[in-house]
């Protein structure tokens, strides 16, 4: 704990992330204005002229839209990363246990998934099942699988060479049990750090998908679509682009700092 | 056929390279030439690059906007007020029964490749457009023609199966322009016509270059331009930047109404707001429940405040319409008052139709800004009367044409219909509205049987009234023509009775 307090990167990251989660959770029950309510008479009002952050081209309150956008963005990203992390880690540790041809097949499979950008897979998915939250979660989640598969395979292989694991094997413990009791707990730190960092990436990708119209359909506010809609209003209402842009940047920055901080904090080699 | 598509990519690199070149030569030669005489070149911006340049084989309006009246000409033409005027046909006579059209053709007209225009060329061109394997986008306009005869080189006789009161108007369309046999097959890439400008080159993804036709037949027109270029820029921000930088002299159809204000401070540029034929209508599937019930359609119409739609979707530029007809069109009736905005009445009517708690449906909206924004405004308005509308973005043109236009697999959609005087689409069977009203079809049939203009206009009025009562589609607004150009450029059309960029009268003021 004292170690944590001495790390500003970790603290700032934690503060931003907590604030983000707080805003997202508040948005479920309360926003200053209904985020989808149009009031065209009040359109394109500057920040503080109407509400806290002004209004968009339909007279909707930007602050309320950002709040709901935070919830949509976070919930989609968390689900996507959880999906990727669980499938990826399971794959990684199973491959580490079995090795052989399975390792070859799975790792080449990961290479293939890596080669397809999530935007592209989302477009293909969208063509089949229509765009929306589900499509975004699957597309981002699938992209996360190889990241976690590789990470957990590498980490698990190290654990398998440890003396206590060798001892467990020689005592005739089943491999599955060793994986559960020894391998998974020992690689969990690295997985947690990776989850935090991937969460930032997922938020960025989700924003990209909504920007291209592949995210949640209107009227649900999303940061990406707010940014896309703001493009032609850049001259007369720059805040429309600035606010969601800042929100995305802050969220990603916060999560990355938290991830970096966590990595330092959880590094067993660091004894200072 | 309709609507506006955006494609990514503009030749920014080429543009800046060319700009650099112009700048450096300008520095070397000094600036004496440019100041002394009026300019004789113009660069006109367009949002969409056509896929080919032959308006007689493909529908996109962008083709005509490059070639019509500049490269290709027709027997008749349509002027800037939407009136039919003679062109390659000097004059004509219509038999009293309306079944025989005798055209006296202009002589001494030559194509850009030297081929002479005569009745055999005109016959070839019309037969090509109406033939069995014709891919002419308006093939049905030639359906009434029975035979084409050529008694001599300067006379063309069209014998009709039934009277076609709009035939002369249709012959003025880009899709009816007269092409000659030798070059017809290559017009898609190297168009050859009789017009005041010759095709020079087409740098795909960037621009089409035209040059003055020194042998132009119409000596009463003195062409002031030596060269003209159409440059394609899809992104509205880039369009604005190109105008401000002077890379483009005119953007007759500027893409983003919200950016129009940004030109206000610029003394060099003028903004000209005119009319188009682009009718934004939200078509409904008239055979699918609950839209098969007229009351439901009327209730939805009353839920829509058209003025607010125009304000929210198109920054207040645009004219509300009550039927599939624009104030440009002859015989226009203002029918916006038939089902005016009244949310309470709309709700009551919906309850009467059996939906006191509203219903849920999906709109297939193309990706263009006008369609997306209008859909979002409609969504909010329908929510007021308890109707939930989901928006499904449907890529235009490919997916939209397949799902909506061809398969009619949709609840509601939204698109801007670009063709002038196309109220007859509601009588077509099949057509994506699935609207079937024999009374309406009768009125349109009568229009073709009537040859006098006043009688036709009266009938068009009846047709509009039927549509405004039946509401086969939510009639929303006509898009404005947002023209932005250098104040010294004169002669561009303010309004757009037919999608075009006619350069015949364009010149630079000295």
PDB file of C-alpha atoms in Angstrom, chain B residues 7 150 158 191 328 362 456 468:
ATOM      1  CA  UNK B   7     -16.590   8.179 -51.799  1.00  0.00           C
ATOM      2  CA  UNK B 150     -36.343   9.208 -91.594  1.00  0.00           C
ATOM      3  CA  UNK B 158     -41.757   9.479 -84.410  1.00  0.00           C
ATOM      4  CA  UNK B 191     -17.554  10.982 -74.600  1.00  0.00           C
ATOM      5  CA  UNK B 328     -40.026  24.324 -59.384  1.00  0.00           C
ATOM      6  CA  UNK B 362     -37.053   0.118 -38.350  1.00  0.00           C
ATOM      7  CA  UNK B 456     -51.606  18.703 -67.774  1.00  0.00           C
ATOM      8  CA  UNK B 468     -50.939  14.140 -49.942  1.00  0.00           C
TER       9      UNK B 468
END
